Every structure is written in structure tokens, then in C-alpha cells.
Amino acid sequence: NAGVTQTPKFQVLKTGQSMTLQCAQDMNHEYMSWYRQDPGMGLRLIHYSVGAGITDQGEVPNGYNVSRSTTEDFPLRLLSAAPSQTSVYFCASSYSRPYTEAFFGQGTRLTVV
Amino acid sequence: AQKVTQAQTEISVVEKEDVTLDCVYETRDTTYYLFWYKQPPSGELVFLIRRNSFDEQNEISGRYSWNFQKSTSSFNFTITASQVVDSAVYFCALSVSPNTGTASKLTFGTGTRLQVTL
């Protein structure tokens, strides 16, 4: 059972480059989200989706774009990378009910130089 | 708005000591859910426990126990007889229940790094 799969695990980008972080889950979860983890800041929500075709902004959405065309996939796009986007990114999924725990991917460590 | 405070940034203990990780939360909602996650050095996030706002029973799972007190808005986590394998960053998180009944966003604390040494 794969759970939540993120690719790549590591990435180095130059300022201004664009890229897509991939996230896929095989648990038929309706709810998916992206977080970034920075030292001393915990995890902060970037974008989330309550189902295919529905996305919304989280706490720190600027510079990121998402779409949800299928239940399984929720890619995160960096439009023009900036050094401030250097972080560890986590994708998570859960059932669309309160009181359900989120399952997290392994994380993507992104460095923007 | 929701807020979770983990005031302890880092804690160091010697193996077999007991240790308590503090978590204080803020929300105006009457229905909410609290979680603890563990992030070992390998980096993944592992779910440990959840508790809803109507269930103030404490819980024990092996060496782990959790104390939920609505009166002080706290959801503290105690590890008894700590082991080196407990070394990790521990996150407390909060979600509230929107009227739609769907899953809600998690608000995380900043985490507590626990170092257990021999």
C-alpha cells in the first residue's frame, strides 16, 4: 500500500525557474493539502482541495499554484522560484470527514539558489 | 483563527527519564480536534493520536499518554521511560469542524525537538 507518494525527494532550482511537485495518493481520500515546513515555523498550509475540481488557498499561497483534476493527484506548481521558497514540502491526504487523521508523504526538500 | 503553541523548542533527557511535551491551543469553535504527530530524523510525519473536544478522557498507549484539559486549553503528551528511539520532533495540531462536515485545515504548532541520550 503506497499511501501518499511525493516526487521528487530533493530538488535544486535557480531563481526564476518553475517546477511542479507531484503528489499522488491511493487511498481514495477526498481531502488533499500541501504544507511547507520551515525551521521554527512548524508546518504551514499552502493550498488544499476537498475534491476533484475544487481547490482553495491556505495560509501561505503566494507563488504557488494547484489544480485537482483527479481524486488521486494534487500537484503543486512553483511559478517563478524564489529563495524564500526554499523549504521542505509535504503533501497530505485524508478522508473528507472531521476527526480523521492526515497521512503525509515523505516530503520534498527544495532549495532555490 | 486557530493557534497552537508549543513553548518548548528543544528538550534533552537521559534514557529512562519521563518527559512531558506541552501543547496549548486557541480556538473559538466548540467542536475541534487535536492531534499529535511525530517526525523522526528520517523526516516523515507519523500520526500518534487524535482527540475531539467532547472527549476529555486521558489516553494511554504503552509508554505514551495524553492529558487533555479543556479548562486550560491544553493537550499535553507524556513519554514514560523515554528511549533513544523517541528522539524526534513532535507536533501538536488543531482542526475545527466547519458546518459542511468536511475535513478541515490543520493548524500546527512549531514543534518540540526531543533528544534522548544514553
Short mmCIF file of C-alpha atoms in Angstrom, two decimals:
data_model
loop_
_atom_site.label_atom_id
_atom_site.label_comp_id
_atom_site.label_asym_id
_atom_site.label_seq_id
_atom_site.Cartn_x
_atom_site.Cartn_y
_atom_site.Cartn_z
CA ASN A 1 0.00 0.00 0.00
CA ALA A 2 1.82 3.12 -1.23
CA GLY A 3 -0.17 5.75 0.72
CA VAL A 4 0.92 9.26 -0.24
CA THR A 5 3.76 9.47 -2.74
CA GLN A 6 5.69 12.66 -3.39
CA THR A 7 8.25 13.25 -6.10
CA PRO A 8 10.98 14.35 -6.26
CA LYS A 9 12.54 13.91 -2.81
CA PHE A 10 15.18 16.57 -3.44
CA GLN A 11 15.36 19.44 -5.91
CA VAL A 12 17.62 22.42 -6.51
CA LEU A 13 16.23 25.27 -8.60
CA LYS A 14 17.61 28.53 -9.81
CA THR A 15 15.74 31.71 -9.04
CA GLY A 16 13.05 32.26 -11.63
CA GLN A 17 12.72 28.65 -12.69
CA SER A 18 9.40 26.89 -12.49
CA MET A 19 8.68 23.34 -11.44
CA THR A 20 5.93 21.01 -10.29
CA LEU A 21 6.00 18.92 -7.15
CA GLN A 22 4.00 15.78 -7.66
CA CYS A 23 1.70 14.20 -5.09
CA ALA A 24 -0.39 11.06 -5.52
CA GLN A 25 -2.43 9.03 -3.07
CA ASP A 26 -4.04 5.63 -3.48
CA MET A 27 -6.41 5.68 -0.51
CA ASN A 28 -9.34 7.36 -2.33
CA HIS A 29 -9.12 10.31 0.03
CA GLU A 30 -11.21 13.33 -0.88
CA TYR A 31 -9.13 15.88 1.02
CA MET A 32 -5.58 16.74 -0.05
CA SER A 33 -3.29 19.54 1.01
CA TRP A 34 0.21 20.97 0.71
CA TYR A 35 2.28 22.27 3.61
CA ARG A 36 5.68 23.81 3.85
CA GLN A 37 7.95 23.25 6.84
CA ASP A 38 10.47 25.90 7.80
CA PRO A 39 12.74 25.95 10.89
CA GLY A 40 10.94 27.37 13.89
CA MET A 41 7.67 27.77 11.96
CA GLY A 42 6.09 24.35 12.10
CA LEU A 43 4.02 23.34 9.07
CA ARG A 44 2.03 25.96 7.25
CA LEU A 45 -0.77 25.27 4.82
CA ILE A 46 -0.21 26.40 1.23
CA HIS A 47 -3.25 25.10 -0.67
CA TYR A 48 -5.85 22.42 -0.15
CA SER A 49 -8.56 20.59 -2.05
CA VAL A 50 -11.78 19.00 -0.82
CA GLY A 51 -12.28 17.03 -4.02
CA ALA A 52 -11.55 16.86 -7.72
CA GLY A 53 -12.02 20.26 -9.33
CA ILE A 54 -12.12 22.15 -6.01
CA THR A 55 -9.11 23.95 -4.53
CA ASP A 56 -8.63 26.77 -2.10
CA GLN A 57 -5.85 28.82 -0.56
CA GLY A 58 -4.26 28.17 2.77
CA GLU A 59 -2.13 30.38 4.94
CA VAL A 60 0.82 30.95 2.56
CA PRO A 61 -0.42 30.56 -1.04
CA ASN A 62 1.59 33.27 -2.82
CA GLY A 63 3.92 31.96 -5.50
CA TYR A 64 2.20 28.59 -5.72
CA ASN A 65 -0.49 27.16 -7.92
CA VAL A 66 -2.51 23.94 -7.63
CA SER A 67 -5.12 22.02 -9.54
CA ARG A 68 -7.01 18.81 -8.83
CA SER A 69 -8.21 17.04 -11.95
CA THR A 70 -8.43 13.59 -10.33
CA THR A 71 -9.02 12.29 -6.83
CA GLU A 72 -5.55 10.74 -6.75
CA ASP A 73 -3.30 13.60 -7.82
CA PHE A 74 -2.65 17.04 -6.39
CA PRO A 75 0.41 18.71 -7.96
CA LEU A 76 1.94 21.91 -6.58
CA ARG A 77 3.42 24.34 -9.09
CA LEU A 78 6.04 26.93 -8.34
CA LEU A 79 5.58 29.58 -10.99
CA SER A 80 8.84 31.50 -10.61
CA ALA A 81 11.00 30.12 -7.81
CA ALA A 82 12.42 32.49 -5.21
CA PRO A 83 14.97 31.82 -2.44
CA SER A 84 12.16 32.36 0.09
CA GLN A 85 10.58 29.18 -1.23
CA THR A 86 13.48 27.09 -0.01
CA SER A 87 11.73 24.69 2.32
CA VAL A 88 10.57 21.14 2.89
CA TYR A 89 7.21 20.50 1.28
CA PHE A 90 4.71 17.92 2.47
CA CYS A 91 1.64 16.65 0.74
CA ALA A 92 -1.12 15.17 2.89
CA SER A 93 -4.42 13.42 2.32
CA SER A 94 -7.36 12.37 4.46
CA TYR A 95 -10.98 11.35 4.27
CA SER A 96 -13.31 14.29 3.98
CA ARG A 97 -14.73 13.94 7.45
CA PRO A 98 -13.87 15.75 10.64
CA TYR A 99 -11.86 13.80 13.14
CA THR A 100 -9.79 11.98 10.54
CA GLU A 101 -6.03 11.99 10.65
CA ALA A 102 -3.97 13.18 7.73
CA PHE A 103 -1.49 10.88 6.01
CA PHE A 104 1.67 12.60 4.85
CA GLY A 105 4.08 11.97 2.05
CA GLN A 106 7.83 11.66 2.63
CA GLY A 107 8.45 15.30 1.83
CA THR A 108 10.36 17.19 -0.86
CA ARG A 109 13.40 19.21 0.15
CA LEU A 110 13.58 22.17 -2.23
CA THR A 111 16.49 24.59 -2.43
CA VAL A 112 16.25 27.73 -4.54
CA VAL A 113 19.59 29.38 -5.29
CA ALA B 1 -8.48 31.98 13.89
CA GLN B 2 -6.84 28.97 15.42
CA LYS B 3 -3.47 28.88 17.13
CA VAL B 4 -1.30 26.16 18.63
CA THR B 5 1.59 26.96 20.93
CA GLN B 6 4.40 24.57 21.77
CA ALA B 7 6.55 26.67 24.00
CA GLN B 8 9.30 24.08 24.42
CA THR B 9 11.59 24.33 21.42
CA GLU B 10 14.01 21.61 22.48
CA ILE B 11 14.13 19.13 25.34
CA SER B 12 17.02 16.86 26.22
CA VAL B 13 16.60 13.91 28.56
CA VAL B 14 18.56 10.84 29.51
CA GLU B 15 17.10 7.49 28.61
CA LYS B 16 14.51 6.16 31.06
CA GLU B 17 13.51 9.63 32.19
CA ASP B 18 9.88 10.69 31.82
CA VAL B 19 9.22 13.74 29.68
CA THR B 20 6.15 15.87 29.02
CA LEU B 21 5.64 17.89 25.87
CA ASP B 22 3.29 20.83 26.28
CA CYS B 23 0.64 21.96 23.81
CA VAL B 24 -1.70 24.91 24.31
CA TYR B 25 -4.34 25.73 21.74
CA GLU B 26 -6.68 28.60 20.96
CA THR B 27 -9.98 28.41 19.12
CA ARG B 28 -13.43 29.94 19.42
CA ASP B 29 -15.08 26.87 17.97
CA THR B 30 -16.80 24.48 20.33
CA THR B 31 -16.14 21.47 18.11
CA TYR B 32 -12.50 20.87 17.34
CA TYR B 33 -9.94 18.10 17.06
CA LEU B 34 -6.44 17.82 18.42
CA PHE B 35 -3.65 15.69 17.05
CA TRP B 36 -0.08 14.75 17.81
CA TYR B 37 2.40 13.84 15.08
CA LYS B 38 5.95 12.55 15.35
CA GLN B 39 8.69 13.48 12.89
CA PRO B 40 11.71 11.20 13.36
CA PRO B 41 15.12 12.10 11.89
CA SER B 42 14.13 10.37 8.65
CA GLY B 43 11.68 13.23 8.07
CA GLU B 44 8.28 11.64 7.61
CA LEU B 45 5.30 12.65 9.73
CA VAL B 46 3.71 9.90 11.75
CA PHE B 47 0.26 10.22 13.29
CA LEU B 48 0.17 9.40 17.02
CA ILE B 49 -3.23 10.33 18.41
CA ARG B 50 -6.36 12.40 17.89
CA ARG B 51 -8.87 13.71 20.39
CA ASN B 52 -12.14 15.57 19.87
CA SER B 53 -13.31 18.45 22.02
CA PHE B 54 -16.09 16.42 23.62
CA ASP B 55 -13.82 13.69 24.90
CA GLU B 56 -11.65 14.76 27.79
CA GLN B 57 -10.63 11.27 28.76
CA ASN B 58 -6.93 10.83 29.05
CA GLU B 59 -5.38 8.13 26.95
CA ILE B 60 -2.50 5.76 27.48
CA SER B 61 -0.82 3.74 24.79
CA GLY B 62 2.16 1.83 26.06
CA ARG B 63 4.75 4.38 27.20
CA TYR B 64 2.75 7.25 25.70
CA SER B 65 -0.03 9.12 27.46
CA TRP B 66 -2.00 12.22 26.67
CA ASN B 67 -3.69 14.66 29.02
CA PHE B 68 -6.47 16.79 27.52
CA GLN B 69 -7.78 19.64 29.69
CA LYS B 70 -10.33 22.00 28.17
CA SER B 71 -10.18 24.25 31.22
CA THR B 72 -6.58 25.16 30.39
CA SER B 73 -6.82 24.56 26.61
CA SER B 74 -4.00 22.08 26.81
CA PHE B 75 -3.28 18.72 25.25
CA ASN B 76 -0.01 17.53 26.75
CA PHE B 77 1.93 14.44 25.75
CA THR B 78 3.99 12.39 28.19
CA ILE B 79 6.54 9.73 27.34
CA THR B 80 7.32 7.43 30.24
CA ALA B 81 10.74 5.80 30.47
CA SER B 82 11.99 7.52 27.33
CA GLN B 83 14.14 5.66 24.83
CA VAL B 84 16.63 6.79 22.22
CA VAL B 85 14.11 5.85 19.50
CA ASP B 86 11.79 8.55 20.89
CA SER B 87 14.20 11.20 19.63
CA ALA B 88 12.19 13.21 17.12
CA VAL B 89 10.31 16.44 16.58
CA TYR B 90 6.78 16.27 17.93
CA PHE B 91 3.99 18.42 16.55
CA CYS B 92 0.67 19.24 18.09
CA ALA B 93 -2.08 20.25 15.65
CA LEU B 94 -5.64 21.53 15.74
CA SER B 95 -8.52 21.42 13.29
CA VAL B 96 -12.04 22.74 13.64
CA SER B 97 -15.19 21.32 12.18
CA PRO B 98 -16.76 23.51 9.51
CA ASN B 99 -20.51 23.39 9.08
CA THR B 100 -20.14 21.42 5.88
CA GLY B 101 -18.93 18.48 7.89
CA THR B 102 -15.89 18.09 5.72
CA ALA B 103 -12.35 17.68 6.86
CA SER B 104 -10.71 20.89 7.91
CA LYS B 105 -7.34 22.50 7.74
CA LEU B 106 -4.74 21.56 10.30
CA THR B 107 -3.05 24.30 12.29
CA PHE B 108 0.30 23.09 13.58
CA GLY B 109 2.42 24.22 16.48
CA THR B 110 6.07 24.96 15.85
CA GLY B 111 7.13 21.59 17.22
CA THR B 112 9.27 20.36 20.11
CA ARG B 113 12.54 18.62 19.36
CA LEU B 114 13.14 15.81 21.83
CA GLN B 115 16.64 14.42 22.20
CA VAL B 116 17.00 11.25 24.27
CA THR B 117 20.57 10.23 25.08
CA LEU B 118 22.08 7.20 26.74
#
